[in-house]
Short mmCIF file of C-alpha atoms in Angstrom, two decimals:
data_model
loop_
_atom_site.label_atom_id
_atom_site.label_comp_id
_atom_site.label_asym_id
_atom_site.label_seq_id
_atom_site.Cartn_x
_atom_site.Cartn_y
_atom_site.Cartn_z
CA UNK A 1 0.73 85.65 37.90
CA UNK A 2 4.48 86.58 36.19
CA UNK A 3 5.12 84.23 33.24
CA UNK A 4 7.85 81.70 34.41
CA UNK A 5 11.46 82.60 32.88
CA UNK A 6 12.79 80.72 30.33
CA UNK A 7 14.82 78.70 32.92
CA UNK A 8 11.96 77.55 34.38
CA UNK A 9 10.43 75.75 31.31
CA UNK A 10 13.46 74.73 29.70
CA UNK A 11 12.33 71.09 30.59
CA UNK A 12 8.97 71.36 29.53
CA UNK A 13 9.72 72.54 26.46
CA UNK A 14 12.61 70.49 25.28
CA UNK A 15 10.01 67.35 26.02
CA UNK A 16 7.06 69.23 23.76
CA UNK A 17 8.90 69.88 20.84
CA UNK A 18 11.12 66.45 20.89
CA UNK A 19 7.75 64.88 21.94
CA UNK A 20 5.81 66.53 19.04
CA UNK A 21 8.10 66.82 16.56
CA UNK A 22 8.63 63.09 16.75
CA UNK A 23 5.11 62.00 16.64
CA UNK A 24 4.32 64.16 13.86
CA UNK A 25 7.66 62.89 11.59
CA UNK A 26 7.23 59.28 13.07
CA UNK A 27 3.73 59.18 11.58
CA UNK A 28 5.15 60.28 8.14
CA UNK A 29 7.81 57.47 8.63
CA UNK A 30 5.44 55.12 9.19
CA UNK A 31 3.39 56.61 6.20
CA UNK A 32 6.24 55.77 3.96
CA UNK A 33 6.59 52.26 5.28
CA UNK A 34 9.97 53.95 6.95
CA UNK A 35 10.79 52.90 10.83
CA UNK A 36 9.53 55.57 12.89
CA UNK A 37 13.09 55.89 14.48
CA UNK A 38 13.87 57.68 11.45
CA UNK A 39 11.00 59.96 12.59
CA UNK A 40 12.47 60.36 15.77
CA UNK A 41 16.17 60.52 14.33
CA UNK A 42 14.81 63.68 12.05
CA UNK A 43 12.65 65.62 15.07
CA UNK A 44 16.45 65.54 16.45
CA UNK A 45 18.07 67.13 13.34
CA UNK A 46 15.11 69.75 13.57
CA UNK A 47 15.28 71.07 16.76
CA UNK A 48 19.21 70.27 17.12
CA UNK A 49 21.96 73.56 17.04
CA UNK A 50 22.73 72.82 13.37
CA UNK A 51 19.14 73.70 11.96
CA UNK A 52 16.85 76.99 12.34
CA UNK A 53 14.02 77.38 14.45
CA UNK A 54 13.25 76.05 17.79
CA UNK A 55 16.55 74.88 19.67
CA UNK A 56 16.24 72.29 22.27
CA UNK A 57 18.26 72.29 25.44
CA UNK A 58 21.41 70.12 24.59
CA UNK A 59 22.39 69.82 27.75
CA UNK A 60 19.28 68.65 29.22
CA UNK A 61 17.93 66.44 26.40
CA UNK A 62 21.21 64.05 26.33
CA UNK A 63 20.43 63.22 30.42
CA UNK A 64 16.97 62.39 29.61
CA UNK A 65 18.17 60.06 27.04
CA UNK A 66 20.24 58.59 29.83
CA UNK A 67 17.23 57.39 31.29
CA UNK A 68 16.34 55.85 27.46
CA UNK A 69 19.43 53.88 27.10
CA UNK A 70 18.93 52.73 31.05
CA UNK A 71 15.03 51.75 30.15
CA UNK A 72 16.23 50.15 26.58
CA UNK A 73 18.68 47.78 28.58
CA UNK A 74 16.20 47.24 30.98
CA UNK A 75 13.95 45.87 28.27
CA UNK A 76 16.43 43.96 26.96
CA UNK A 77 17.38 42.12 29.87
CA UNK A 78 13.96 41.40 30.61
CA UNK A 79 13.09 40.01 27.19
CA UNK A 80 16.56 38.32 27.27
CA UNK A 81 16.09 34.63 26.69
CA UNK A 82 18.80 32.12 28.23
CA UNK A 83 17.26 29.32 26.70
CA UNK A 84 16.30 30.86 23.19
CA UNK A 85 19.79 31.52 23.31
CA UNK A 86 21.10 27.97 24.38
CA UNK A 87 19.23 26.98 21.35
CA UNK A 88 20.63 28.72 18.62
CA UNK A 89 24.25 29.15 20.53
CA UNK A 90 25.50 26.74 17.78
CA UNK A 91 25.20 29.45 14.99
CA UNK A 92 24.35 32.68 17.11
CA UNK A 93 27.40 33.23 19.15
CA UNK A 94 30.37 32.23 16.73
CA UNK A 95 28.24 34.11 13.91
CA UNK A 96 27.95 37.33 15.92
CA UNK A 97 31.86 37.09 16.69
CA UNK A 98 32.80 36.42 13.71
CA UNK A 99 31.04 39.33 12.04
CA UNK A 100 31.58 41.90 14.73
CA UNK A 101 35.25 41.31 13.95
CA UNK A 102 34.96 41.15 10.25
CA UNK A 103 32.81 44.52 10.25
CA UNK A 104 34.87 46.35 12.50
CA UNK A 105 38.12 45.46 10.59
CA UNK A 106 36.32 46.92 7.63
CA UNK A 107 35.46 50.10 9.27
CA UNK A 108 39.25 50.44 10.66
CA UNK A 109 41.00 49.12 6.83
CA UNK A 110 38.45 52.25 5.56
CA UNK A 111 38.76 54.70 8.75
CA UNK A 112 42.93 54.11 8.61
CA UNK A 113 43.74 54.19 4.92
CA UNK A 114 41.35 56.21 2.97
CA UNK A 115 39.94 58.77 5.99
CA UNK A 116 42.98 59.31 7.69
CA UNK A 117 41.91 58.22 11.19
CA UNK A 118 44.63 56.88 14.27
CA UNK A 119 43.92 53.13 14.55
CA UNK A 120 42.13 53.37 17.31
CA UNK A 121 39.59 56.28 16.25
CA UNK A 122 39.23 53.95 13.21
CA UNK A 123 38.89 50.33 14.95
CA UNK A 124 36.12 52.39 17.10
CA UNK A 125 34.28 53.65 13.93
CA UNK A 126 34.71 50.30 12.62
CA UNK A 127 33.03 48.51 16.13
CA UNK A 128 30.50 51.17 15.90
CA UNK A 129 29.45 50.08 12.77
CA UNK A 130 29.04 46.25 13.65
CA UNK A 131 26.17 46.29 15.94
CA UNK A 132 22.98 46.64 14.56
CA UNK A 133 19.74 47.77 16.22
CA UNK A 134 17.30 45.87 18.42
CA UNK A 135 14.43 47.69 18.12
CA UNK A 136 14.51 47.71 14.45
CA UNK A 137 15.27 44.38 14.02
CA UNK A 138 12.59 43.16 16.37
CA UNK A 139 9.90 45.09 14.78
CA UNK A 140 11.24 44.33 11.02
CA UNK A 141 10.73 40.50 12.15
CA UNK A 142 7.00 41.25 13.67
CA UNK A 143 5.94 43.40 10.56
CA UNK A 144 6.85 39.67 8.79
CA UNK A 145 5.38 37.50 10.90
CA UNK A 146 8.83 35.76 11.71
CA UNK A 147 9.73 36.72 15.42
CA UNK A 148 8.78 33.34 16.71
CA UNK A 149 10.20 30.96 13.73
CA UNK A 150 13.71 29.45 13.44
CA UNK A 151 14.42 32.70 11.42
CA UNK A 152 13.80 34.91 14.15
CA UNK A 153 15.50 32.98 16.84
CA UNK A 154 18.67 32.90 15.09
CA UNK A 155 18.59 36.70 14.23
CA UNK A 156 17.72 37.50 17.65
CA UNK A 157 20.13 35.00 18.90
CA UNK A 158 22.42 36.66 16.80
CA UNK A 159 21.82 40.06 18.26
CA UNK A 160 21.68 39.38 21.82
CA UNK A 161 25.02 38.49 21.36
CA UNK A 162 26.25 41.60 20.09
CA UNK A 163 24.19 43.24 23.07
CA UNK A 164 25.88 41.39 25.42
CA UNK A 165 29.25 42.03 23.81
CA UNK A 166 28.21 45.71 23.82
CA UNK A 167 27.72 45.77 27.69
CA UNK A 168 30.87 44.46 28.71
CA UNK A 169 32.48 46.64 25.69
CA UNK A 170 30.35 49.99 27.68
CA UNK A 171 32.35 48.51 30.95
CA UNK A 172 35.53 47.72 29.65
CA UNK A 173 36.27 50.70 26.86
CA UNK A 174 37.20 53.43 28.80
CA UNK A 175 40.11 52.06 30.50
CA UNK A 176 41.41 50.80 27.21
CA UNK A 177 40.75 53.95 24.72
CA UNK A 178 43.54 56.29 24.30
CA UNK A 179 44.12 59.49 22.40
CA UNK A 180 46.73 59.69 19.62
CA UNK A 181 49.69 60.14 20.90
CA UNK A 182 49.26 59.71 24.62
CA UNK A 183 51.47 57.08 26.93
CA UNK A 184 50.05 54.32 28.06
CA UNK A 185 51.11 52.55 31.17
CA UNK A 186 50.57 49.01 29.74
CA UNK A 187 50.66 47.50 33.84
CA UNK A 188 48.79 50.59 35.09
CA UNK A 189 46.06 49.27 32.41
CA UNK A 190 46.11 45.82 33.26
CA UNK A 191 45.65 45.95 36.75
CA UNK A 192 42.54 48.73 36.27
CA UNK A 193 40.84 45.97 33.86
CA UNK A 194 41.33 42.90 35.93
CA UNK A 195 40.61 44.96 39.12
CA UNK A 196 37.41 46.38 37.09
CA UNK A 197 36.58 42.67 35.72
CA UNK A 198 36.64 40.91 39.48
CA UNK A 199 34.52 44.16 40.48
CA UNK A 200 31.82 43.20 37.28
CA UNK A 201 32.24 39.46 38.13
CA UNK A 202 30.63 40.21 41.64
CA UNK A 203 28.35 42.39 40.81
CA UNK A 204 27.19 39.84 38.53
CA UNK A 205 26.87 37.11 40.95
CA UNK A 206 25.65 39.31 43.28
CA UNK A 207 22.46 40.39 41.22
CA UNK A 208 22.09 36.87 40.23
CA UNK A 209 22.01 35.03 43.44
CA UNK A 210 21.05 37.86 46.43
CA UNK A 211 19.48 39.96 43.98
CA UNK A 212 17.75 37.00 42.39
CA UNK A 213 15.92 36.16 45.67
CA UNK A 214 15.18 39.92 46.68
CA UNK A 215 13.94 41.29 43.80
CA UNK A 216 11.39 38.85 43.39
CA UNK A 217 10.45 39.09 46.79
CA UNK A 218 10.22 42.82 46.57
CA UNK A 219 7.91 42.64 43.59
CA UNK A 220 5.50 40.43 45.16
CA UNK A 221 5.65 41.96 48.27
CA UNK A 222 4.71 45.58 46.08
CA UNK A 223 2.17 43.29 44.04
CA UNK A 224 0.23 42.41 47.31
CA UNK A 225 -1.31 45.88 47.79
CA UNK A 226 -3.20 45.85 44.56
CA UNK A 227 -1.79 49.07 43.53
CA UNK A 228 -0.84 49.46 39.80
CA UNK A 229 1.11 52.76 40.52
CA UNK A 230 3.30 51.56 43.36
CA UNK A 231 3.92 48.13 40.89
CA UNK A 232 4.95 50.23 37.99
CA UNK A 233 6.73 52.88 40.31
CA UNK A 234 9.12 50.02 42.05
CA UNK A 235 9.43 48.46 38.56
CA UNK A 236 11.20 51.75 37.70
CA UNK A 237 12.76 52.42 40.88
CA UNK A 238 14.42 49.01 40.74
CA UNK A 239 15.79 49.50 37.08
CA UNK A 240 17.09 52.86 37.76
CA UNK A 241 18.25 52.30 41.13
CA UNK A 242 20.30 49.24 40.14
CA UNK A 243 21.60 51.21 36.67
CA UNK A 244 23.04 54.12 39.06
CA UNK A 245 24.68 51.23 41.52
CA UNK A 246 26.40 49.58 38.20
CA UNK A 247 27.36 53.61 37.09
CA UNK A 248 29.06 54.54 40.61
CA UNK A 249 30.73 51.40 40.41
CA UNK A 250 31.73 50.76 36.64
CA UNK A 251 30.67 54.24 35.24
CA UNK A 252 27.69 52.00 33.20
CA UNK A 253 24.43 52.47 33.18
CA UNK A 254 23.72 49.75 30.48
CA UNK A 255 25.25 46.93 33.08
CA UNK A 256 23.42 47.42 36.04
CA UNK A 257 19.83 47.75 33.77
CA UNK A 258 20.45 44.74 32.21
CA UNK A 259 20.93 42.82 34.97
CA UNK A 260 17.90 44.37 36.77
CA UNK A 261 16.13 43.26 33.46
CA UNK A 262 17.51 39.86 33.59
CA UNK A 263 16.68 39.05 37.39
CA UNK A 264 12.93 40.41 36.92
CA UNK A 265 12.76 37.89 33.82
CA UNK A 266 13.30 34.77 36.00
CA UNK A 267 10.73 36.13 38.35
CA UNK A 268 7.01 34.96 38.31
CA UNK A 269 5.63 38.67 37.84
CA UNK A 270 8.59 39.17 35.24
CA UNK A 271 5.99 39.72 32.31
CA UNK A 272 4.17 41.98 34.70
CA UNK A 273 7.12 44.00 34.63
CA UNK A 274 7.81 43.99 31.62
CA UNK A 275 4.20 45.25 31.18
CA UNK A 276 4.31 48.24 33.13
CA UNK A 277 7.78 49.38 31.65
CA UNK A 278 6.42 49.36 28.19
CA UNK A 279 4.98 52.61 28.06
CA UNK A 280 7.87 54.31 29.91
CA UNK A 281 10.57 52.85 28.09
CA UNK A 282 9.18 53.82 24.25
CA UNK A 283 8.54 57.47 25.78
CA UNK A 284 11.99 57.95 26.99
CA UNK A 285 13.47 55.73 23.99
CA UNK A 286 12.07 58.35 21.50
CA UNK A 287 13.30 61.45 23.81
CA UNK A 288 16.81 59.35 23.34
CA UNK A 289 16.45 59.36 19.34
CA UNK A 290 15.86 62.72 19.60
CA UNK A 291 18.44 63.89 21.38
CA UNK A 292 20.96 61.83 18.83
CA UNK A 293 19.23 63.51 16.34
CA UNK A 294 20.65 66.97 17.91
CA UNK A 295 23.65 65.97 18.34
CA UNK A 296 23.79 65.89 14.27
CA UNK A 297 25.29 67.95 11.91
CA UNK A 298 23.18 67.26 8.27
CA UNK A 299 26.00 68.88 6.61
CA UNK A 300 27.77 66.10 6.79
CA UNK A 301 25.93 64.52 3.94
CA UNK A 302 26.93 67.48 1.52
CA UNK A 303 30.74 67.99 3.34
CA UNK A 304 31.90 64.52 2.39
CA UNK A 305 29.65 62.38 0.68
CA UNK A 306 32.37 59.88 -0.19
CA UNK A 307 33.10 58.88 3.59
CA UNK A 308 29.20 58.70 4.24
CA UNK A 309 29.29 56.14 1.43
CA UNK A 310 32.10 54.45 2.48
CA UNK A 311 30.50 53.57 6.36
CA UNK A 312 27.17 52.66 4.68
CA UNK A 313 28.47 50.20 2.41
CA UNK A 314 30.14 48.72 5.49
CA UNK A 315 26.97 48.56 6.95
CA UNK A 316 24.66 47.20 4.37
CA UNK A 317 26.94 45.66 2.09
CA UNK A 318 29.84 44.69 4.11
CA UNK A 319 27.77 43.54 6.99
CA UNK A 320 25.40 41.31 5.19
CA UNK A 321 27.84 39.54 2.78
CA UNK A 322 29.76 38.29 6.29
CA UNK A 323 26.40 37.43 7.51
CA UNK A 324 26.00 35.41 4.54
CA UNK A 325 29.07 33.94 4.63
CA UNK A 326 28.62 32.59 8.11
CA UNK A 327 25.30 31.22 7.77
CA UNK A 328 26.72 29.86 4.79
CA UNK A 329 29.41 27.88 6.41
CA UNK A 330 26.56 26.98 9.15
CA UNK A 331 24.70 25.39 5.59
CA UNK A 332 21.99 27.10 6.62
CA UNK A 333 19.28 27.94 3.82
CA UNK A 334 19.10 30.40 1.43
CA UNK A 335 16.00 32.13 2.86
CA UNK A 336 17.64 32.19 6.54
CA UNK A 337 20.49 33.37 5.40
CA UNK A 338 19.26 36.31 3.42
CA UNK A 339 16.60 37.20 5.94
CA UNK A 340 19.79 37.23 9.07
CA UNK A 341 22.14 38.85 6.30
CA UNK A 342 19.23 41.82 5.68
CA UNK A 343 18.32 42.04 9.74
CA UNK A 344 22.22 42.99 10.44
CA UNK A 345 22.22 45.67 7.39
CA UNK A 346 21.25 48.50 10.14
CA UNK A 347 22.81 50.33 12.93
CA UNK A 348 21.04 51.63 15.74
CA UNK A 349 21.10 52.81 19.47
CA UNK A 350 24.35 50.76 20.70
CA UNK A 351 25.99 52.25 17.94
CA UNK A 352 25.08 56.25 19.17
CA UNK A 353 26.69 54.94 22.74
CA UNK A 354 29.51 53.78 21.20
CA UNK A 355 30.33 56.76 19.37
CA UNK A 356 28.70 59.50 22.35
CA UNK A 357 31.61 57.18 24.06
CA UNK A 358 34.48 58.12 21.89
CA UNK A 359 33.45 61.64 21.73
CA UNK A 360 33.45 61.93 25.80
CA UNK A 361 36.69 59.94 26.13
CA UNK A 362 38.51 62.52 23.21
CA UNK A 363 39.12 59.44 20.70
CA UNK A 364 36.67 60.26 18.03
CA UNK A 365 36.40 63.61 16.42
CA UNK A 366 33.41 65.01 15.85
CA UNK A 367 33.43 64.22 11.99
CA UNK A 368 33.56 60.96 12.76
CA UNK A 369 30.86 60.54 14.93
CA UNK A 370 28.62 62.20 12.61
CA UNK A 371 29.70 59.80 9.73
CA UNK A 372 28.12 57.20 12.32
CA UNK A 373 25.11 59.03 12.89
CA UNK A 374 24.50 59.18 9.12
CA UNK A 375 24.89 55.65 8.50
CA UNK A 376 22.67 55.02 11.46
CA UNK A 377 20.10 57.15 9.94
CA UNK A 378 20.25 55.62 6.09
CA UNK A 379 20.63 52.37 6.72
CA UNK A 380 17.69 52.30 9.34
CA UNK A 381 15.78 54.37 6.60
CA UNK A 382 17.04 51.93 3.79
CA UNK A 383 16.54 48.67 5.84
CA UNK A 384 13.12 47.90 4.26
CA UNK A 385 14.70 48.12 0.96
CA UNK A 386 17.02 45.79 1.98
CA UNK A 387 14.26 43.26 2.98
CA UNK A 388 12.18 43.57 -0.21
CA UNK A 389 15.01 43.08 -1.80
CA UNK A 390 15.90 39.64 -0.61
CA UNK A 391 12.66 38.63 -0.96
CA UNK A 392 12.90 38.93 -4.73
CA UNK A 393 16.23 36.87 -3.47
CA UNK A 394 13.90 34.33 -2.25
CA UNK A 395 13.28 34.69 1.29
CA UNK A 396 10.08 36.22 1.28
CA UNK A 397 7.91 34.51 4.02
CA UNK A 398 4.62 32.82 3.32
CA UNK A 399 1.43 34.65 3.70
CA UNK A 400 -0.64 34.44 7.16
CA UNK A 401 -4.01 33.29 6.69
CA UNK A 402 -6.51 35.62 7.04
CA UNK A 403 -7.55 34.27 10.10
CA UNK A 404 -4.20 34.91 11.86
CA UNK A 405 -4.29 37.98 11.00
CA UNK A 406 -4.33 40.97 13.30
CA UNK A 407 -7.54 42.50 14.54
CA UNK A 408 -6.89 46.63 14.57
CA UNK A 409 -7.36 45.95 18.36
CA UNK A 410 -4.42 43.73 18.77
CA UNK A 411 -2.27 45.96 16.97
CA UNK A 412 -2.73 48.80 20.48
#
């Protein structure tokens, strides 16, 4: 039989070597008590257009990580706590206001004045740089035992906030972002956004009251016949379906996922779901690292160093001394404070949306998008740092008794 062309196995080999590649630098992450997204991040770089060697599709790989960000809101909506929330609203919501603003007025006072950017290009940059990562957060929390304390309820409080400012930000951006230079029809704009916002507002209701009832229904219904492969198939069917719905409609994925998310929560086989997704969302959220890894030019690093200093010490330094700040005014404790202030030091996956955003719309330049991506990449790779640092602050947790410890079992 012929060998297939190199059509043919584009796909199969853009998920071997991203696939590969990022279990092999993920490990070494993880060997250097690194997050493995910087594994991930770095298979990118490797077999991205800017490096030697193997070249991954970069067409293909960024749709596959379509399906990552769709599966990442999905899991976010179905983790999404109302009344976690409700309890740390107090400090949480104001707090994660307050220092999206403050962070994203630092990134546009550096962006406008010292990198030459239009204001909006910079008060992007600047909004990129303000929400930090889930994932890393969540897993910096359960590497220290604090996930289900008052710690990790306000910094997860704290952070579904910014998600939730982040999906009506995907909804809402492009009819708002506008290249330098271009007109603006300040009524044409205004009637697309309140015409877009009634369209979101029933959409909304609609997934929470019909599609609160069906859903469930459905996923009973698909639970009766005993078959784990049809109950993981219809969990994904449901996310995706109801992400494309929310895309056709409001050109966002991250909406409609969320919501699916959220519904399934409510739901008695909600944890079910959440279950089955597991596996499918960390595949497809490490093809999505990967492909932001290609879409990174390392040169950046060496072609202006200053700049990639600049956004970093927005994001670790500026970040956490407004985090401090706020909790401060909150009179929260030292140790909550430093442990919130350290947890917001990173960027992550909202932040590569954001700036894949700006790049598709024609408001950020290339440069500047890559200026993201490294501070993404450093301060995720610097966040433990950050952490043993404030612990010699003094907000190192106390130890877990031996007995609570994990068995090697409960850690698969």
């Amino acid at each position: 039989m012929p060998p297939a062309d190199g059509h043919a196995t584009t796909l199969i080999s853009t998920l071997v070597g991203g696939f590969v590649l990022a279990f092999v630098l993920g490990m070494i992450a993880n060997r250097l008590r690194l997050s493995p997204l910087v594994g991930y991040l770095l298979a990118g770089v490797v077999v991205g257009p800017y490096t030697g060697g193997f070249v991954a599709d970069t067409e293909l790989a960024p749709q596959l990580a379509e399906i990552g960000v769709i599966l990442l809101m999905f899991g976010v909506g179905l983790h999404f706590s109302p009344k976690d929330l409700m309890q740390v609203r107090k400090v949480a919501v104001p707090g994660a206001l307050v220092q999206i603003g403050a962070a994203t007025g630092m990134g546009w006072l550096l962006g406008r004045f010292a990198l030459g950017m239009s204001d909006v290009e910079a008060l992007l940059m600047g909004f990129a740089l303000s929400v930090a990562s889930t994932v890393v957060l969540m897993r910096a929390l359960e590497e220290r035992k604090q996930n289900k304390g008052e710690v990790g309820r306000i910094a997860v409080g704290w952070l579904i906030v910014e998600d939730l400012v982040i999906v009506i930000a995907l909804v809402m951006l492009p009819m708002v972002l506008t290249k330098a230079g271009e007109v603006v029809d300040g009524q044409q704009v205004a009637i697309s956004i309140g015409w877009t916002l009634l369209k979101v507002a029933a959409f909304v209701c609609g997934m929470l009251v019909v599609g609160g009832k069906v859903l469930p229904w459905l996923l009973i219904r698909i639970a009766h016949t005993r078959s784990r492969e049809l109950f993981t198939l219809g969990v994904l069917a449901i996310a995706l379906g109801i992400a494309w719905i929310a895309f056709y409609l409001f050109h966002s994925f991250a909406l409609g996922a969320f919501l699916a998310g959220l519904v399934l929560n409510s739901s008695p086989l909600g944890h079910n779901a959440a279950e089955r997704s597991l596996p499918l969302r960390d595949a497809f959220a490490v093809l999505f690292f990967v492909s932001v890894g290609m879409l990174f030019d390392p040169t950046i690093l060496v072609r202006q160093p200053l700049a990639v200093l600049g956004v970093l010490g927005i994001v670790i330094i500026g970040k956490s001394v407004a985090a401090l700040a706020i909790t401060g005014m909150f009179k929260l404790d030292k140790a909550t404070g430093l442990t919130v202030a350290a947890s917001l030091a990173q960027i992550g996956e909202f932040s590569f949306i954001l700036a894949a955003l700006g790049v598709t719309e024609g408001v950020l330049s290339r440069e500047t998008h890559d200026l993201i991506l490294a501070a993404a990449l450093l301060s995720i790779s610097l966040n433990p740092f950050v952490f043993a640092l404030i612990d010699r602050m003094g907000a190192k947790p106390k130890a877990v008794p031996v007995a609570e410890r994990p068995k090697v079992t409960d850690l698969i």
